[in-house]
Amino acid sequence: QWLQENLSAMVKNAMEEKATENGNITATFVAEQVAAATAKATEPLVQKMEEMEGRLTAQIGASSTHRTAGNSINTSASLSESRLDARLYPTYKYHDPDATERNKHKSDWDVPQGFKLPTADLYSGWTRWLQGMTSNATEDGNGKIINAPVKPLRLLKHGNLPYKIRRSYDNNWKPIMELMEDEVKEEVRNRHVDDMDFDFFRSTYAKALEGATEKYPEFANAKTTWKVSTYVRKKKEADRRRKLDAMVVQ
């Protein structure tokens, strides 16, 4: 019985093996080669998709809700659209005690309660502008330290920042960082945030600062002690001088 059921397949396989050995191409041989080539071609794509799935799963896990007296991390993360660096970032639920009447009842923010923009040198500020602060931590209502990552600072939305942070962001960070980003906007737009490494930070920083210095020669005399806010102040001073000079000429 077994021989009856399998004899045909055995003979077919033997004939195809012999044909292949003699250099003849069989239908099975072609199908096997196509399957092998397809698997080889799609392997990098499959691997990349698996890596992205892993990062997404990890991020969702990291942004699970922490209910505390001070901070509540919202699991419904905001998604950065129209950028290759789109990924999930948590939002934080609390009420801003300094909010104006317009935002008095707003409770969803891009940064955790008590967050302060760091005092940083220009290069460190640049990395945070591009990459964010993934290791940022905050205290919950019980004094426990919890992870509270902050998205790339360039992605912070003006309307989603508490009053004091918004003023600091506008006055001490945004002017110089947007000036620099404009010099390397294509590089930044086409690089996923997870693929930004030391070489990328260094190369874009050098190019961005060079372009900014061409527009503001004052930066050429920068001291090593200058912070992000120092560059912003120097830029504003230069803008005021140019405005006054233009008024004099008129």
Coordinates of C-alpha atoms in Angstrom, one line a residue:
Q1 CA 0.0 0.0 0.0
W2 CA 2.7 2.5 1.0
L3 CA 4.7 1.7 -2.2
Q4 CA 1.6 2.3 -4.3
E5 CA 1.1 5.7 -2.7
N6 CA 4.7 6.9 -2.8
L7 CA 6.2 5.2 -5.9
S8 CA 5.2 8.0 -8.3
A9 CA 6.8 10.7 -6.1
M10 CA 10.0 8.6 -5.6
V11 CA 10.4 8.1 -9.4
K12 CA 9.7 11.8 -10.1
N13 CA 12.2 12.9 -7.5
A14 CA 14.8 10.5 -8.8
M15 CA 14.4 11.7 -12.4
E16 CA 14.6 15.3 -11.4
E17 CA 17.8 14.7 -9.3
K18 CA 19.3 13.0 -12.3
A19 CA 18.3 15.8 -14.6
T20 CA 19.8 18.4 -12.3
E21 CA 23.1 16.4 -12.0
N22 CA 23.3 16.4 -15.9
G23 CA 22.8 20.1 -16.1
N24 CA 19.1 20.0 -17.1
I25 CA 16.7 22.5 -15.6
T26 CA 13.5 21.1 -14.1
A27 CA 10.4 22.9 -12.9
T28 CA 11.2 21.9 -9.3
F29 CA 14.7 23.2 -9.7
V30 CA 13.4 26.6 -11.0
A31 CA 10.9 26.8 -8.1
E32 CA 13.5 26.1 -5.5
Q33 CA 15.9 28.7 -7.0
V34 CA 13.1 31.4 -7.1
A35 CA 12.2 30.6 -3.5
A36 CA 15.8 30.8 -2.3
A37 CA 16.3 34.1 -4.2
T38 CA 13.1 35.6 -2.8
A39 CA 14.0 34.6 0.8
K40 CA 17.5 36.2 0.4
A41 CA 16.1 39.4 -1.1
T42 CA 13.4 39.9 1.6
E43 CA 15.6 38.9 4.6
P44 CA 16.9 42.4 5.3
L45 CA 13.4 43.8 5.1
V46 CA 12.0 41.2 7.4
Q47 CA 14.8 41.8 9.9
K48 CA 14.2 45.6 9.8
M49 CA 10.5 45.1 10.4
E50 CA 11.2 42.8 13.3
E51 CA 13.6 45.4 14.8
M52 CA 11.0 48.2 14.4
E53 CA 8.4 46.0 16.0
G54 CA 10.8 45.3 18.9
R55 CA 11.5 49.1 19.4
L56 CA 7.8 49.8 19.3
T57 CA 6.9 47.1 21.8
A58 CA 9.6 48.3 24.1
Q59 CA 8.5 51.9 23.8
I60 CA 4.9 51.0 24.5
G61 CA 6.0 49.0 27.6
A62 CA 8.1 52.0 28.8
S63 CA 5.2 54.3 28.5
S64 CA 2.7 52.3 30.5
T65 CA 0.6 54.4 32.8
H66 CA 2.0 55.5 36.2
R67 CA -0.8 56.8 38.3
T68 CA 0.8 59.1 40.9
A69 CA -0.1 62.2 42.9
G70 CA 2.2 64.3 40.7
N71 CA 2.6 62.7 37.3
S72 CA 0.5 60.4 35.2
I73 CA 2.1 59.1 32.1
N74 CA -0.5 58.6 29.4
T75 CA -0.4 55.3 27.4
S76 CA -2.0 57.0 24.4
A77 CA 1.2 58.4 23.0
S78 CA 1.4 61.2 20.5
L79 CA 2.8 60.4 17.1
S80 CA 5.1 62.7 15.2
E81 CA 3.7 62.8 11.7
S82 CA 5.4 63.5 8.3
R83 CA 8.9 62.7 9.7
L84 CA 11.0 59.6 9.4
D85 CA 11.7 59.8 13.1
A86 CA 8.1 59.3 13.9
R87 CA 7.7 57.1 17.0
L88 CA 5.6 56.9 20.1
Y89 CA 6.2 59.3 22.9
P90 CA 4.2 59.5 26.1
T91 CA 2.2 62.5 27.2
Y92 CA 1.9 63.6 30.9
K93 CA -1.3 64.3 32.7
Y94 CA -1.4 67.1 35.3
H95 CA -2.6 70.6 35.7
D96 CA -0.1 73.5 35.3
P97 CA -0.4 75.8 38.4
D98 CA 1.0 78.7 36.3
A99 CA -1.4 78.2 33.4
T100 CA -3.1 81.2 31.9
E101 CA -6.9 81.3 31.7
R102 CA -6.7 79.7 28.3
N103 CA -4.9 76.6 29.5
K104 CA -6.3 76.5 33.0
H105 CA -8.1 73.2 32.4
K106 CA -5.6 71.6 30.1
S107 CA -4.1 68.4 31.5
D108 CA -2.0 66.8 28.7
W109 CA 1.6 68.0 28.3
D110 CA 4.7 67.0 26.3
V111 CA 6.9 67.1 29.4
P112 CA 6.5 65.7 32.9
Q113 CA 5.5 67.9 35.8
G114 CA 8.5 69.6 37.4
F115 CA 10.6 69.3 34.2
K116 CA 13.1 72.0 33.5
L117 CA 15.1 72.5 30.4
P118 CA 18.7 71.8 31.2
T119 CA 21.6 74.3 31.2
A120 CA 23.7 72.8 28.5
D121 CA 26.6 73.6 26.2
L122 CA 25.7 73.9 22.5
Y123 CA 26.7 70.4 21.5
S124 CA 24.9 68.7 24.4
G125 CA 21.9 70.9 23.6
W126 CA 22.1 69.9 19.9
T127 CA 21.9 66.2 20.8
R128 CA 18.9 66.7 23.0
W129 CA 17.3 68.8 20.3
L130 CA 17.6 65.9 17.9
Q131 CA 17.3 62.9 20.2
G132 CA 15.4 64.0 23.2
M133 CA 16.0 62.9 26.8
T134 CA 15.2 59.2 26.9
S135 CA 16.7 58.7 30.4
N136 CA 14.9 61.6 32.0
A137 CA 13.4 60.7 35.3
T138 CA 11.0 62.3 37.8
E139 CA 9.6 61.7 41.3
D140 CA 6.1 60.4 41.7
G141 CA 3.9 61.4 44.6
N142 CA 5.4 58.8 46.8
G143 CA 9.0 59.9 46.3
K144 CA 9.7 57.0 43.9
I145 CA 11.9 57.8 40.9
I146 CA 10.2 56.8 37.6
N147 CA 11.2 57.0 34.0
A148 CA 9.8 60.0 32.2
P149 CA 11.3 60.3 28.8
V150 CA 11.1 63.6 26.8
K151 CA 10.7 63.6 23.0
P152 CA 13.3 65.3 20.8
L153 CA 13.1 69.0 21.9
R154 CA 12.6 70.1 18.3
L155 CA 9.3 68.1 18.3
L156 CA 7.9 69.8 21.4
K157 CA 4.6 71.6 20.6
H158 CA 4.2 75.1 21.8
G159 CA 0.7 74.5 23.0
N160 CA 1.7 71.4 24.9
L161 CA 4.2 73.0 27.2
P162 CA 3.5 74.4 30.6
Y163 CA 3.7 78.2 30.9
K164 CA 7.2 78.4 32.5
I165 CA 8.7 75.7 30.2
R166 CA 7.2 77.4 27.2
R167 CA 8.8 80.8 28.1
S168 CA 12.2 79.1 28.7
Y169 CA 11.9 77.1 25.4
D170 CA 11.1 80.2 23.4
N171 CA 13.6 82.5 25.0
N172 CA 16.6 80.2 25.8
W173 CA 16.5 77.3 23.3
K174 CA 14.4 77.7 20.2
P175 CA 16.1 80.6 18.4
I176 CA 19.6 79.1 18.1
M177 CA 18.4 75.5 17.6
E178 CA 16.0 76.4 14.8
L179 CA 18.8 78.5 13.2
M180 CA 21.1 75.5 13.3
E181 CA 18.5 72.9 12.3
D182 CA 17.8 74.9 9.2
E183 CA 21.3 74.3 8.0
V184 CA 20.9 70.5 8.1
K185 CA 17.2 70.1 7.7
E186 CA 17.4 67.4 5.0
E187 CA 19.8 65.3 7.0
V188 CA 17.6 65.5 10.1
R189 CA 14.4 64.9 8.2
N190 CA 15.7 61.8 6.5
R191 CA 17.2 60.1 9.5
H192 CA 15.2 58.1 12.0
V193 CA 15.8 59.2 15.5
D194 CA 16.9 55.7 16.5
D195 CA 19.6 55.7 13.8
M196 CA 21.2 59.0 15.0
D197 CA 24.6 58.1 16.4
F198 CA 27.7 59.9 17.6
D199 CA 29.0 60.4 14.0
F200 CA 25.6 61.9 13.0
F201 CA 25.5 64.2 15.9
R202 CA 29.1 65.4 15.3
S203 CA 28.8 65.9 11.6
T204 CA 25.4 67.7 11.7
Y205 CA 26.6 69.8 14.6
A206 CA 29.7 70.9 12.7
K207 CA 27.8 71.8 9.6
A208 CA 25.0 73.5 11.4
L209 CA 27.3 75.6 13.5
E210 CA 29.3 76.6 10.5
G211 CA 26.2 77.8 8.7
A212 CA 24.9 79.6 11.7
T213 CA 28.3 81.3 12.1
E214 CA 28.2 82.6 8.5
K215 CA 25.0 84.3 9.4
Y216 CA 26.1 85.4 12.8
P217 CA 29.9 86.0 12.8
E218 CA 29.7 86.7 16.5
F219 CA 29.6 83.0 17.1
A220 CA 33.2 82.7 15.8
N221 CA 34.4 84.2 19.1
A222 CA 32.4 81.8 21.2
K223 CA 34.0 80.7 24.5
T224 CA 33.9 77.2 25.7
T225 CA 31.8 78.4 28.7
W226 CA 28.9 79.5 26.4
K227 CA 25.7 77.7 27.0
V228 CA 22.7 77.3 24.6
S229 CA 21.1 80.4 26.2
T230 CA 24.3 82.4 25.6
Y231 CA 24.1 81.8 21.9
V232 CA 20.5 82.8 22.0
R233 CA 21.4 86.0 23.8
K234 CA 24.2 86.8 21.3
K235 CA 21.8 86.2 18.4
K236 CA 19.2 88.5 19.8
E237 CA 21.9 91.2 20.4
A238 CA 23.1 90.9 16.9
D239 CA 19.5 91.1 15.6
R240 CA 18.9 94.3 17.5
R241 CA 22.1 95.9 16.2
R242 CA 21.1 95.0 12.7
K243 CA 17.7 96.5 13.1
L244 CA 19.1 99.7 14.5
D245 CA 21.7 99.9 11.7
A246 CA 18.9 99.4 9.2
M247 CA 16.9 102.2 10.8
V248 CA 19.9 104.5 10.6
V249 CA 20.5 103.8 6.9
Q250 CA 16.9 104.6 6.2

